[in-house]
mmCIF file of C-alpha atoms in Angstrom:
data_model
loop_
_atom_site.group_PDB
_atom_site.id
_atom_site.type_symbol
_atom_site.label_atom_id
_atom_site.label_comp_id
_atom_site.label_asym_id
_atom_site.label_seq_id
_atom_site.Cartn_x
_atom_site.Cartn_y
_atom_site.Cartn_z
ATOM 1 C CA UNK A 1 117.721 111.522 103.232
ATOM 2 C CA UNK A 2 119.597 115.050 103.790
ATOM 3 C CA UNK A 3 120.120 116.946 106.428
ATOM 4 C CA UNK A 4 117.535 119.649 105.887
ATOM 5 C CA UNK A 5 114.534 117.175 104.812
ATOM 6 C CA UNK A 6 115.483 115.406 107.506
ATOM 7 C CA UNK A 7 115.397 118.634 109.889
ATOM 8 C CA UNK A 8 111.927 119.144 108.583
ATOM 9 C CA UNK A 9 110.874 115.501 108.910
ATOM 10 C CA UNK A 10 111.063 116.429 112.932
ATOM 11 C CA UNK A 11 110.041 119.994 112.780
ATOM 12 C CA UNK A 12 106.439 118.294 111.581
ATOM 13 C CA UNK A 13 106.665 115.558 114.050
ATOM 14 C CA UNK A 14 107.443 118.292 116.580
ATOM 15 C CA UNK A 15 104.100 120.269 115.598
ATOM 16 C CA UNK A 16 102.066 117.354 114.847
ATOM 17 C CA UNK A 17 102.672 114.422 117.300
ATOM 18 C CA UNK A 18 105.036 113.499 119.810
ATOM 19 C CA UNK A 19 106.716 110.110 119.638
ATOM 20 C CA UNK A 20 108.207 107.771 122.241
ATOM 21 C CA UNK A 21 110.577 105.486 120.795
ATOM 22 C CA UNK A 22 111.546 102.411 123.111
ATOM 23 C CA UNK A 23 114.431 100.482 123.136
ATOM 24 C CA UNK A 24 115.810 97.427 124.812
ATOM 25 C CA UNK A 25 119.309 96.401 124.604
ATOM 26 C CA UNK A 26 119.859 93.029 123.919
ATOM 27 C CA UNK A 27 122.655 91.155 125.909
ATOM 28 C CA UNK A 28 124.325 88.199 124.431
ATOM 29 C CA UNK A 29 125.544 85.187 127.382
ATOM 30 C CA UNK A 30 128.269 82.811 126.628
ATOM 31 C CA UNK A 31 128.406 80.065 128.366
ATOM 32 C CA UNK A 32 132.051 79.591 129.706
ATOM 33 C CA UNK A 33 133.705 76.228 130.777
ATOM 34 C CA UNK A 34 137.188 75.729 132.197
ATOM 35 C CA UNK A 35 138.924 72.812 131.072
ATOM 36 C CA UNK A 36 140.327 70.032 133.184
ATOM 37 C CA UNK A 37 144.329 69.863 132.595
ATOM 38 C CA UNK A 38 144.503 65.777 133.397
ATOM 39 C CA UNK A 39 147.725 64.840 135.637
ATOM 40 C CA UNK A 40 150.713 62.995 134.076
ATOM 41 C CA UNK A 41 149.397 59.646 135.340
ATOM 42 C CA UNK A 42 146.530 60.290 133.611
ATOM 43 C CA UNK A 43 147.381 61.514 130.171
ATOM 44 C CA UNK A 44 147.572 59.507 127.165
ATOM 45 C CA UNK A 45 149.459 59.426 123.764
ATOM 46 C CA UNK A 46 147.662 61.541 121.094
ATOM 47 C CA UNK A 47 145.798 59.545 118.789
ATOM 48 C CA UNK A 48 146.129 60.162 115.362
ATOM 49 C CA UNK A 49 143.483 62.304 113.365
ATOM 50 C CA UNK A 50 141.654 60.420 111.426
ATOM 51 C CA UNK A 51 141.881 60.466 107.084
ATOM 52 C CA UNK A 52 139.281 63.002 105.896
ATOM 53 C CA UNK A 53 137.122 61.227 103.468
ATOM 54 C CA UNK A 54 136.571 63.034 100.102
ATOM 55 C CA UNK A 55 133.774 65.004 99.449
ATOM 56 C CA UNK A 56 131.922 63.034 96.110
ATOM 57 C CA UNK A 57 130.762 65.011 93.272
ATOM 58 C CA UNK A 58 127.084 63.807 94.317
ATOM 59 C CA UNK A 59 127.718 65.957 98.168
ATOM 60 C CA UNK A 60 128.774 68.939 96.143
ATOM 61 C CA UNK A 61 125.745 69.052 93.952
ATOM 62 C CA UNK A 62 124.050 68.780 97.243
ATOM 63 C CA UNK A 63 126.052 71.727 98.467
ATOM 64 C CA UNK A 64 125.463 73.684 95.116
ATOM 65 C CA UNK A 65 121.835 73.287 95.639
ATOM 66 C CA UNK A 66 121.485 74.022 99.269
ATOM 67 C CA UNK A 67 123.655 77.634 98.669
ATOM 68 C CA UNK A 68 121.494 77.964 95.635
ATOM 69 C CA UNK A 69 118.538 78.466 98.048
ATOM 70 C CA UNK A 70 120.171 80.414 100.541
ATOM 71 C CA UNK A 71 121.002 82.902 98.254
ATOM 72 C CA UNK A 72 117.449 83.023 96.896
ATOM 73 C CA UNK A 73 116.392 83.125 100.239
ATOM 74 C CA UNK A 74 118.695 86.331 100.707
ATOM 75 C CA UNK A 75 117.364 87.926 97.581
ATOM 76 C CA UNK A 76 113.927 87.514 98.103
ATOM 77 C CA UNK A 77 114.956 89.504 101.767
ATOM 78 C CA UNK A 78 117.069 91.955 99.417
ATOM 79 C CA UNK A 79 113.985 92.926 97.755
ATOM 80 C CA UNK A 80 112.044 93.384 100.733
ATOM 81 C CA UNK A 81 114.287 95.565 101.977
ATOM 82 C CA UNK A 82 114.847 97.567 99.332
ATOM 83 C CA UNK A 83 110.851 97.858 98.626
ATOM 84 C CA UNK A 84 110.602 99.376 102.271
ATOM 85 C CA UNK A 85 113.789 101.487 102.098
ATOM 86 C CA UNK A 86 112.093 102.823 98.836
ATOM 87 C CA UNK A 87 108.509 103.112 100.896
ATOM 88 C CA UNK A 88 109.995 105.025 103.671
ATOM 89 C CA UNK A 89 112.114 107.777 101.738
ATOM 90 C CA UNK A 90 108.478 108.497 100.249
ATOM 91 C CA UNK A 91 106.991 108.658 103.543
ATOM 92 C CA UNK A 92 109.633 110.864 104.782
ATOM 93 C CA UNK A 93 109.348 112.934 101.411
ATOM 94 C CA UNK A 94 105.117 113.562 102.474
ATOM 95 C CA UNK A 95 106.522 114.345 106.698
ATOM 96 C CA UNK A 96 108.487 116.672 105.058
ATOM 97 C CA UNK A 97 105.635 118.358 102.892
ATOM 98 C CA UNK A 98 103.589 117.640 106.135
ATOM 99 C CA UNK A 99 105.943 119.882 107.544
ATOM 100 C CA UNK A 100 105.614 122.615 105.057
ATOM 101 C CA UNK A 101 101.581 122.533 105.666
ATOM 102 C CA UNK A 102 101.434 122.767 108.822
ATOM 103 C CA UNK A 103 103.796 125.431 109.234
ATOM 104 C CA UNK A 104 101.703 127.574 106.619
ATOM 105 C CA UNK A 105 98.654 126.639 107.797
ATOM 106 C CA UNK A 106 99.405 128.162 111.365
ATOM 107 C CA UNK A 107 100.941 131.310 109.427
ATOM 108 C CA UNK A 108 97.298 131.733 107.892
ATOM 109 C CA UNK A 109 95.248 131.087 111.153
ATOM 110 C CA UNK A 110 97.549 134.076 112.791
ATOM 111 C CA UNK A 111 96.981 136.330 110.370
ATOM 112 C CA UNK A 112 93.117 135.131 110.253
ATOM 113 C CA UNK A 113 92.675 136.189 114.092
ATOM 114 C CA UNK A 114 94.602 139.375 113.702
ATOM 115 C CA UNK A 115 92.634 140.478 110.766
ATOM 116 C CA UNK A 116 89.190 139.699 113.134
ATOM 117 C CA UNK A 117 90.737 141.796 115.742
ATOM 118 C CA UNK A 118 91.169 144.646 113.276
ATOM 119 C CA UNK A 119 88.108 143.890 111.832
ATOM 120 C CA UNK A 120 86.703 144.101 115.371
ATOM 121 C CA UNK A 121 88.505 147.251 116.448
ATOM 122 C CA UNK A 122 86.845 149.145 112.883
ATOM 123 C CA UNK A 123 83.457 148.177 114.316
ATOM 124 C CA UNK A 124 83.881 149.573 117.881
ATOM 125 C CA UNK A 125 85.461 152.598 116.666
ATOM 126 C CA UNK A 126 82.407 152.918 113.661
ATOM 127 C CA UNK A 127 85.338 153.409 110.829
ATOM 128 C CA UNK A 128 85.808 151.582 107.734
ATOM 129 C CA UNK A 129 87.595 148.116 107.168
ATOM 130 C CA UNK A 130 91.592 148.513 107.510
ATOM 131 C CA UNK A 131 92.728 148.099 104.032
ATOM 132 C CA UNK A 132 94.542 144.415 104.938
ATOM 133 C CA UNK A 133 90.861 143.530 105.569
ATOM 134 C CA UNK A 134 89.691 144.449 102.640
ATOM 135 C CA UNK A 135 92.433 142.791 100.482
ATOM 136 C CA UNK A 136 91.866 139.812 102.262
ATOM 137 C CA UNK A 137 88.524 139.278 101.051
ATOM 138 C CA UNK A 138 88.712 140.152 97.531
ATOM 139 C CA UNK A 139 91.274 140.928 94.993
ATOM 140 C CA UNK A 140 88.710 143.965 94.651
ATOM 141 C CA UNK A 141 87.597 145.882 97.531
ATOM 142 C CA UNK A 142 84.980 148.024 95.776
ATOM 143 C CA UNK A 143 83.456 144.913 94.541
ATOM 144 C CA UNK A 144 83.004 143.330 97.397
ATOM 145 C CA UNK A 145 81.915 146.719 99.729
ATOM 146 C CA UNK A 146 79.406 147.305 96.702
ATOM 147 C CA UNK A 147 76.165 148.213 97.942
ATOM 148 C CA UNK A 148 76.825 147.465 101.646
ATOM 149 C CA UNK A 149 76.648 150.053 104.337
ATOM 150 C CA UNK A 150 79.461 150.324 107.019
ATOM 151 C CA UNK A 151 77.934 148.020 109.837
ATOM 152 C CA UNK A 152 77.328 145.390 107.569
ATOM 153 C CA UNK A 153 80.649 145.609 106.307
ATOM 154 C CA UNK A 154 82.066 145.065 108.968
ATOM 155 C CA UNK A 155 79.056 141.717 109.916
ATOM 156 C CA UNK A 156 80.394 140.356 106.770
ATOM 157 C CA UNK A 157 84.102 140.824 107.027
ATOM 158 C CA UNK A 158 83.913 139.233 110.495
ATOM 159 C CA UNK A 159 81.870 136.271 109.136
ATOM 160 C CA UNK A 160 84.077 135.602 105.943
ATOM 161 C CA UNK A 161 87.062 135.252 108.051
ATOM 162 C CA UNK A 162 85.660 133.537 111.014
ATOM 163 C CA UNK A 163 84.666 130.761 108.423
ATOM 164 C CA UNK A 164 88.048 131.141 106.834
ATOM 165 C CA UNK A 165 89.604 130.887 110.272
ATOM 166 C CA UNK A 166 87.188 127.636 110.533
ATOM 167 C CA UNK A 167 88.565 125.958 107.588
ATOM 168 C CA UNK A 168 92.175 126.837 108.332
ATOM 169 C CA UNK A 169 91.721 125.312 111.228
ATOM 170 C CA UNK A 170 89.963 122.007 110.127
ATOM 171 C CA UNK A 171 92.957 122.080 107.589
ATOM 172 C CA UNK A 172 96.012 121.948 110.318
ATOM 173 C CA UNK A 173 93.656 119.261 112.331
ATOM 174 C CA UNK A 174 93.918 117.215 108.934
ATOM 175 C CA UNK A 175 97.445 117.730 108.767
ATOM 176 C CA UNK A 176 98.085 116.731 112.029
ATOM 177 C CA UNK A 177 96.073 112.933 111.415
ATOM 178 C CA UNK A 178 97.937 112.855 107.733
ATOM 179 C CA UNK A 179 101.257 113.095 109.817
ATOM 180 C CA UNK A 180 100.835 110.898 112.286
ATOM 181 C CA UNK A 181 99.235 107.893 110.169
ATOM 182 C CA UNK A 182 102.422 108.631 107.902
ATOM 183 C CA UNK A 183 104.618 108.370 110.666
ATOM 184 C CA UNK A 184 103.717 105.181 111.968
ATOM 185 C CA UNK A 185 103.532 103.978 108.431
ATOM 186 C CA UNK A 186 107.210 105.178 108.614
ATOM 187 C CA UNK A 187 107.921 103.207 111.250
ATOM 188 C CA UNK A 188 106.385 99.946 110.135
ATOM 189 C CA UNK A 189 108.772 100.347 107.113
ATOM 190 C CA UNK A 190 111.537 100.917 109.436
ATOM 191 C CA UNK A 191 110.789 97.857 111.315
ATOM 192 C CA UNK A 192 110.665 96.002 107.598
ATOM 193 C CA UNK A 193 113.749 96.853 106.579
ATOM 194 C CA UNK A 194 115.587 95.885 109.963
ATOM 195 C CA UNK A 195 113.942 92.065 109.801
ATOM 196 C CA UNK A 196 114.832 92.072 106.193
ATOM 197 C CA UNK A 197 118.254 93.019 106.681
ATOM 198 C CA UNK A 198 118.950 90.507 109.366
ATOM 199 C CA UNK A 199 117.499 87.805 106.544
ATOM 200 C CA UNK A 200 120.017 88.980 104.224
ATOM 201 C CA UNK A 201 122.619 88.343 106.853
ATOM 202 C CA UNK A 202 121.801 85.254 108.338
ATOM 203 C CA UNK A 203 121.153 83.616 104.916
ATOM 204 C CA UNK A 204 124.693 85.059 103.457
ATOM 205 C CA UNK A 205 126.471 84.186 106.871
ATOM 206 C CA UNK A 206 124.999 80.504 106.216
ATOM 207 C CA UNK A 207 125.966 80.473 102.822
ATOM 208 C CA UNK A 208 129.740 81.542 103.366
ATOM 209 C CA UNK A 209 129.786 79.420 106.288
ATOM 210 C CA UNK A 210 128.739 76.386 104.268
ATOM 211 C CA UNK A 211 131.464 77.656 101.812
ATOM 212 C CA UNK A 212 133.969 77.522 104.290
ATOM 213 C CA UNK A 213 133.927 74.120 105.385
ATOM 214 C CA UNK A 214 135.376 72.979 101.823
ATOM 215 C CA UNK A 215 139.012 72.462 100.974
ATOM 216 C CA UNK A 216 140.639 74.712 97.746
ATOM 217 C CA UNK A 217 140.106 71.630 95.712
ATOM 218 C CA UNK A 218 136.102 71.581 96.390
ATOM 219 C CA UNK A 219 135.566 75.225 96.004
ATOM 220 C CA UNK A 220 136.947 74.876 92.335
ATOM 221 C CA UNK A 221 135.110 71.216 91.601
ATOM 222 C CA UNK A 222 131.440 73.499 93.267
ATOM 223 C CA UNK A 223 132.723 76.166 90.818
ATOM 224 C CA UNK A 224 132.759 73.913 87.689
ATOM 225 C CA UNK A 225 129.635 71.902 88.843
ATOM 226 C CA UNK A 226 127.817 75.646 89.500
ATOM 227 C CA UNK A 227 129.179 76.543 85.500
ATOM 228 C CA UNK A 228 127.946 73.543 84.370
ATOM 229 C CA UNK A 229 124.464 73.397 86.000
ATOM 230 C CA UNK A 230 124.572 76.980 83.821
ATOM 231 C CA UNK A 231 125.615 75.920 80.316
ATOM 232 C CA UNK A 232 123.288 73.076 80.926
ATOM 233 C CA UNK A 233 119.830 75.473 81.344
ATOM 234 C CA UNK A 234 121.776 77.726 79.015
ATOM 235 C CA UNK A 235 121.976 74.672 76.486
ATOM 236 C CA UNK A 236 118.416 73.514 76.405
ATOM 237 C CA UNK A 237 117.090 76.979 76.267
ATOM 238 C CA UNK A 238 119.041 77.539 72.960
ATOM 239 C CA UNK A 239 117.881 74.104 72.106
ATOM 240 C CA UNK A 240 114.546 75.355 71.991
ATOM 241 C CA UNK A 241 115.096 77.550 68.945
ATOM 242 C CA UNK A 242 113.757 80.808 70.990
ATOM 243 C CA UNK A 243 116.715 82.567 69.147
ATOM 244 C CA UNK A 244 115.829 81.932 65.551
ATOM 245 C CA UNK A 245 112.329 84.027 66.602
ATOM 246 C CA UNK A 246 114.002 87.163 68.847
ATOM 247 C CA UNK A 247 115.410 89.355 66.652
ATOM 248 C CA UNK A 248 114.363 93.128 68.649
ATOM 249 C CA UNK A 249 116.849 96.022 68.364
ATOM 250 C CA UNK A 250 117.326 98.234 71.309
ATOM 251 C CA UNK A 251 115.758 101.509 70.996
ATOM 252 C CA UNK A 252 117.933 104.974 71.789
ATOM 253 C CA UNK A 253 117.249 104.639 75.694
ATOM 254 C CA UNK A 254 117.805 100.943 75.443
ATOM 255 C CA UNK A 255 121.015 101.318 74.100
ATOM 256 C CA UNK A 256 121.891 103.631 76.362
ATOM 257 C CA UNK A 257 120.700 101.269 79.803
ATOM 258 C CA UNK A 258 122.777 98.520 77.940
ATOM 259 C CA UNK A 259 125.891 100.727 77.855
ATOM 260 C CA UNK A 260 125.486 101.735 81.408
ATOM 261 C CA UNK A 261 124.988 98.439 82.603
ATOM 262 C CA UNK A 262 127.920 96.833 80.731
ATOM 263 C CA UNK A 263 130.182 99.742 81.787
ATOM 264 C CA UNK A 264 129.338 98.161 85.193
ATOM 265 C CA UNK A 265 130.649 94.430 84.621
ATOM 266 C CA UNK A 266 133.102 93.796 87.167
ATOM 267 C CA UNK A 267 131.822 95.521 89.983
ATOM 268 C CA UNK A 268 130.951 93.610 93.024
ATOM 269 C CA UNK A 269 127.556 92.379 94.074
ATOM 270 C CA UNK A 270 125.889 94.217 97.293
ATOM 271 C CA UNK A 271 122.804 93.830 98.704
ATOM 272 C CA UNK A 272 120.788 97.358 98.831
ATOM 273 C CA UNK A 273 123.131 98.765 97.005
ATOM 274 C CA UNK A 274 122.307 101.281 93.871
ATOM 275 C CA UNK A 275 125.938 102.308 92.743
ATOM 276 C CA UNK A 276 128.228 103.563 91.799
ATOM 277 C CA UNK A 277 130.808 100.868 93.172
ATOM 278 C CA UNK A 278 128.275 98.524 93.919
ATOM 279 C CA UNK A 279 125.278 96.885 92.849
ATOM 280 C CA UNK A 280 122.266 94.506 93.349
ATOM 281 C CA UNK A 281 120.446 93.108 90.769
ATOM 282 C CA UNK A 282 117.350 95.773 90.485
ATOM 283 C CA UNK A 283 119.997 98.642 91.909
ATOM 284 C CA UNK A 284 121.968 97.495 88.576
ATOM 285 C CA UNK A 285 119.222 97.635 86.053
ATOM 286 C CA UNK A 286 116.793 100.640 88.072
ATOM 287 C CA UNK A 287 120.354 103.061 87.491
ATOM 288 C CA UNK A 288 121.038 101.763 84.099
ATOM 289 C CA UNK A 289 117.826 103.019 82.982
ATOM 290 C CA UNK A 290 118.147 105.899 85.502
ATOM 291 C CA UNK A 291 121.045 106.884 82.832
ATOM 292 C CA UNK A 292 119.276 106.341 80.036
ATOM 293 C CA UNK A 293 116.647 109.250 81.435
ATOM 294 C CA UNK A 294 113.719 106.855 82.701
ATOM 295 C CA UNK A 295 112.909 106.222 86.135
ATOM 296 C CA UNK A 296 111.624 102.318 86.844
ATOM 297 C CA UNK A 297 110.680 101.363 90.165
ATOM 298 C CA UNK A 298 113.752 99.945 92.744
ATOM 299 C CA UNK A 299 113.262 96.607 93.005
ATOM 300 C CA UNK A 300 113.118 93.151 90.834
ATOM 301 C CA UNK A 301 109.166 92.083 91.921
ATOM 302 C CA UNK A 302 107.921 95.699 91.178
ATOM 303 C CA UNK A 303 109.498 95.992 87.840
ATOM 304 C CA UNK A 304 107.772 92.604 87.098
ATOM 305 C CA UNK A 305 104.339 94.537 88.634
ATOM 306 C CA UNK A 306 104.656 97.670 87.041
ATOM 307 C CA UNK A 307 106.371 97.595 83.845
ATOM 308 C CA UNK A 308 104.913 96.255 80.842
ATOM 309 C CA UNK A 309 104.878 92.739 79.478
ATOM 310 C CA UNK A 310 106.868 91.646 76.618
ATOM 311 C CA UNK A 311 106.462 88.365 74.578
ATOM 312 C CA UNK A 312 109.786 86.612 75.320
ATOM 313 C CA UNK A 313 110.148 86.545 71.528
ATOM 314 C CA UNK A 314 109.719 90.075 71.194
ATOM 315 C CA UNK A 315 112.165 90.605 73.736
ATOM 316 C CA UNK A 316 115.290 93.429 72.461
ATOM 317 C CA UNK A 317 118.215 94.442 73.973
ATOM 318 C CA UNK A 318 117.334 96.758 77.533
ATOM 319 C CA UNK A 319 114.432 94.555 78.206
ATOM 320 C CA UNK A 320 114.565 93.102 81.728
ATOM 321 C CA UNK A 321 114.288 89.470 82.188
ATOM 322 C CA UNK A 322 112.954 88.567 85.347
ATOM 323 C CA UNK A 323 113.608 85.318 86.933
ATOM 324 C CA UNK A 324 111.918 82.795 89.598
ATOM 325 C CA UNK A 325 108.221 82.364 89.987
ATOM 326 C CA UNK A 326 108.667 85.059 93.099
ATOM 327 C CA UNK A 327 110.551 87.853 90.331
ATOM 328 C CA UNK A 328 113.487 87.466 93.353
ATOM 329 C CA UNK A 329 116.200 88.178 90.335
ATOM 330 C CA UNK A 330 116.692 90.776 87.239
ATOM 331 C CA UNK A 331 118.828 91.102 84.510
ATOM 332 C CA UNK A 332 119.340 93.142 81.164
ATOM 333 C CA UNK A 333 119.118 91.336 77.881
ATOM 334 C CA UNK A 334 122.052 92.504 75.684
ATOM 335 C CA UNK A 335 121.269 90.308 72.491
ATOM 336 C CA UNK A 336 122.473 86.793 71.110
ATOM 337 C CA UNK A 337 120.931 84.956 74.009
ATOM 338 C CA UNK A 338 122.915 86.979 76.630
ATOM 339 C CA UNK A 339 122.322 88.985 79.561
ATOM 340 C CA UNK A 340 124.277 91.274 82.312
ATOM 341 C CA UNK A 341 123.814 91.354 85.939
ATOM 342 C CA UNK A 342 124.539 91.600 89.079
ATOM 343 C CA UNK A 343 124.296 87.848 90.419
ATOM 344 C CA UNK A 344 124.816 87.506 94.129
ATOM 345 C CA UNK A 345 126.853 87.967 97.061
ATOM 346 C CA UNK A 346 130.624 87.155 96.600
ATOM 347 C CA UNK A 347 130.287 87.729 92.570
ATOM 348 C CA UNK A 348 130.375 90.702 90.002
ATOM 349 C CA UNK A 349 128.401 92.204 87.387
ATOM 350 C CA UNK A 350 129.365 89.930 84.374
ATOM 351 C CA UNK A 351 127.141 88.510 81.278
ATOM 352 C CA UNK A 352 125.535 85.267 81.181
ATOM 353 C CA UNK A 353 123.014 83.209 79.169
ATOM 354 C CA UNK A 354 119.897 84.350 79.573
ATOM 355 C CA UNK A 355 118.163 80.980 79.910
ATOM 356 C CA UNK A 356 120.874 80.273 82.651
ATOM 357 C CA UNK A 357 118.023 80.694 85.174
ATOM 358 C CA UNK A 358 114.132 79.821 85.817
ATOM 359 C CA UNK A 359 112.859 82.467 83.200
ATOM 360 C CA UNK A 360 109.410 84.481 84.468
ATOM 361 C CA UNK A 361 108.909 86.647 81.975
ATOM 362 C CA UNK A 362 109.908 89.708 80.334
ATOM 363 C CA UNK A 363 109.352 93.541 80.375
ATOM 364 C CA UNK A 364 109.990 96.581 78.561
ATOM 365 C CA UNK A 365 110.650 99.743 80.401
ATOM 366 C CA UNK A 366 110.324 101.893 77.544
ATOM 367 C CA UNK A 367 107.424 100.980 76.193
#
C-alpha cells in the first residue's frame, strides 16, 4: 500500500474511530547448564563413534513422503496468506474511500449550517434569500421561488436544508459504522496473515531441517526417488490416452500468459511472492495473465472458485491446472502433456508433466 493511501487509511480512522492496538512482547528462556569438567582420575579413553548405518531406499521414500506433506502443508498456509493479504489491500482500498466520504460529507454539513444561518439572517432582516441559498436549492432559482411570497421563502429554504443537513448527517453516521466494521475486518485479516505466515515457516523450517540430516549421497538418491515418483504419475497419465483427445490451441491472451510464464523458468520459488524475481505458484500464473491484459484472482483455491471449468480434454495451452483435492497448487498448461510452474520452496519455475501431480481439474481464464 503507498504512502498517501496509507496516509488516508488513518486520516479516516482518525475521524471515524479511535483504535487501541495492544501488544505483548514475547520473551524466549533458555535453559542453561554448566558442564562438569571430570578430574584426571576420573576421565576415560574416548570411545569410538559408532558406524552410521545407511539410510535404505525404503527410509528415503519415507522421507520423500513426509517432506511431500510438509510442503503441502506450507502451501495450503501460502494460500491463506495470500487470500488475506489480497482481502486486506481491499479493505484498506474502501478505509481509504471511507476517508474520502467522510471528509466530504463534513464539507457539506458546514456549508449546510452556514447556508441556514444566512437563510436565517434574510428572515430577521425581511430581505430575499442570499443568492448561495438559492443555488443551493435548485439549479433554477426562479423555478423554485415561483409563486411563493418572501416569508415562505424563506420557511421553505430553512426546511429544505435542515432536512438536507439531516441526511448529511445520517450519511457521515453511516460512514463512521462502514469504517469501523471495515477496520476490524482489517484487522482480522491482519491477524490471518501473521498465523499463516508462521505455518509457512514452521512447515519449511521442518522440511529443510529434515533435509539436513541426510548425507550428499541421500540428497541425490531423495532427488532421483522424488523424479521418479514424477515420471511414474507422469507415465500412467499418458498411459491413459488423455493426449490423443486434447488437442486446444491457445488463444491470443493465452499465448501471451504462456510466454510470460515461460520467460519466468528459472526463477526461484517464494512464498507470497508475485514477481518479478520471484514467484509462487498462483503469484506465477495471476501475473502471467496479468501480462496478457486479464486480471484473475491471487491465489490457487480462488482461481479453482472463480474461473470457469474446462473439460480436461478441452484443456489448451494458458489453461490452469489445478492440483490436490484442497486446489493447494497451480500450474499453466503449455501443450504436449506439459506444464510450467512454480513448484515449492528451494526450487524454480521449470516445466513438468502435467499429470506429475493429483490432477483437480481445469480452468480457463479467458473464457
Amino acid at each position: 500500500m503507498g504512502a498517501g493511501k496509507r496516509n488516508l487509511t488513518m486520516a479516516a480512522v482518525a475521524v471515524v474511530c479511535a483504535m487501541t492496538v495492544l501488544g505483548a512482547p514475547v520473551t524466549a528462556y533458555a535453559s542453561q547448564t554448566t558442564p562438569t569438567d571430570p578430574t584426571p582420575s576420573t576421565r576415560t579413553s574416548p570411545t569410538p563413534s559408532p558406524v552410521s548405518t545407511p539410510v535404505t531406499n525404503e527410509e528415503l521414500e519415507t522421507v520423500r513422503l513426509k517432506l511431500e506433506g510438509l510442503y503441502h502443508d506450507a502451501s495450503v498456509a501460502t494460500d491463506a496468506y495470500n487470500a488475506a493479504e489480497e482481502k486486506a489491500d481491499k479493505q484498506s482500498e474502501e478505509i481509504v474511500d471511507l476517508a474520502h466520504e467522510v471528509v466530504q460529507g463534513q464539507q457539506k454539513l458546514d456549508k449546510l449550517q452556514d447556508l441556514i444561518g444566512a437563510a436565517a439572517r434574510a428572515q430577521y432582516r425581511g430581505g430575499g434569500l442570499p443568492p448561495e441559498v438559492q443555488l443551493w436549492l435548485s439549479q433554477n432559482p426562479q423555478d423554485f421561488l415561483e409563486g411563493a411570497d418572501r416569508l415562505r421563502q424563506g420557511q421553505l429554504a430553512t426546511k429544505g436544508l435542515l432536512a438536507e443537513m439531516n441526511r448529511t448527517q445520517q450519511d457521515l453516521e453511516q460512514y463512521s459504522k462502514d469504517a469501523s466494521a471495515r477496520w476490524e475486518k482489517l484487522e482480522a485479516n491482519r491477524k490471518a496473515k501473521e498465523k499463516a505466515k508462521k505455518k509457512i515457516k514452521k512447515q519449511i523450517a521442518a522440511a529443510e531441517e529434515l533435509e539436513a540430516q541426510l548425507e550428499d549421497d541421500e540428497l541425490e538418491r531423495l532427488a532421483q526417488l522424488e523424479e521418479d515418483a514424477a515420471q511414474e504419475s507422469q507415465a500412467a497419465w499418458l498411459d491413459s490416452g488423455i493426449l490423443d483427445e486434447i488437442n486446444g490451441k491457445a488463444s491470443p491472451q493465452g499465448k501471451k500468459a504462456v510466454k510470460f510464464a515461460t520467460d519466468q523458468i528459472g526463477k526461484w520459488y517464494e512464498w507470497g511472492a508475485e514477481g518479478p524475481t520471484t514467484y509462487d505458484c498462483s503469484g506465477l500464473t495471476s501475473q502471467a495473465w496479468a501480462a496478457a491484459g486479464l486480471t484473475i484472482p491471487r491465489t490457487s483455491q480462488e482461481q479453482w472458485r472463480q474461473l470457469k471449468h474446462i473439460d480436461i480434454q478441452d484443456m489448451r495451452p494458458g489453461d490452469l491446472i489445478i492440483y490436490n483435492s484442497d486446489a493447494s497448487h497451480v500450474a499453466m498448461y503449455l501443450g504436449d502433456g506439459s506444464i510450467v510452474h512454480a513448484p515449492r520452496p528451494n526450487r524454480k519455475v521449470t516445466i513438468a508433466g502435467a499429470g506429475t501431480m493429483q490432477i483437480l481439474g481445469v480452468v480457463r481464464p479467458d473464457a
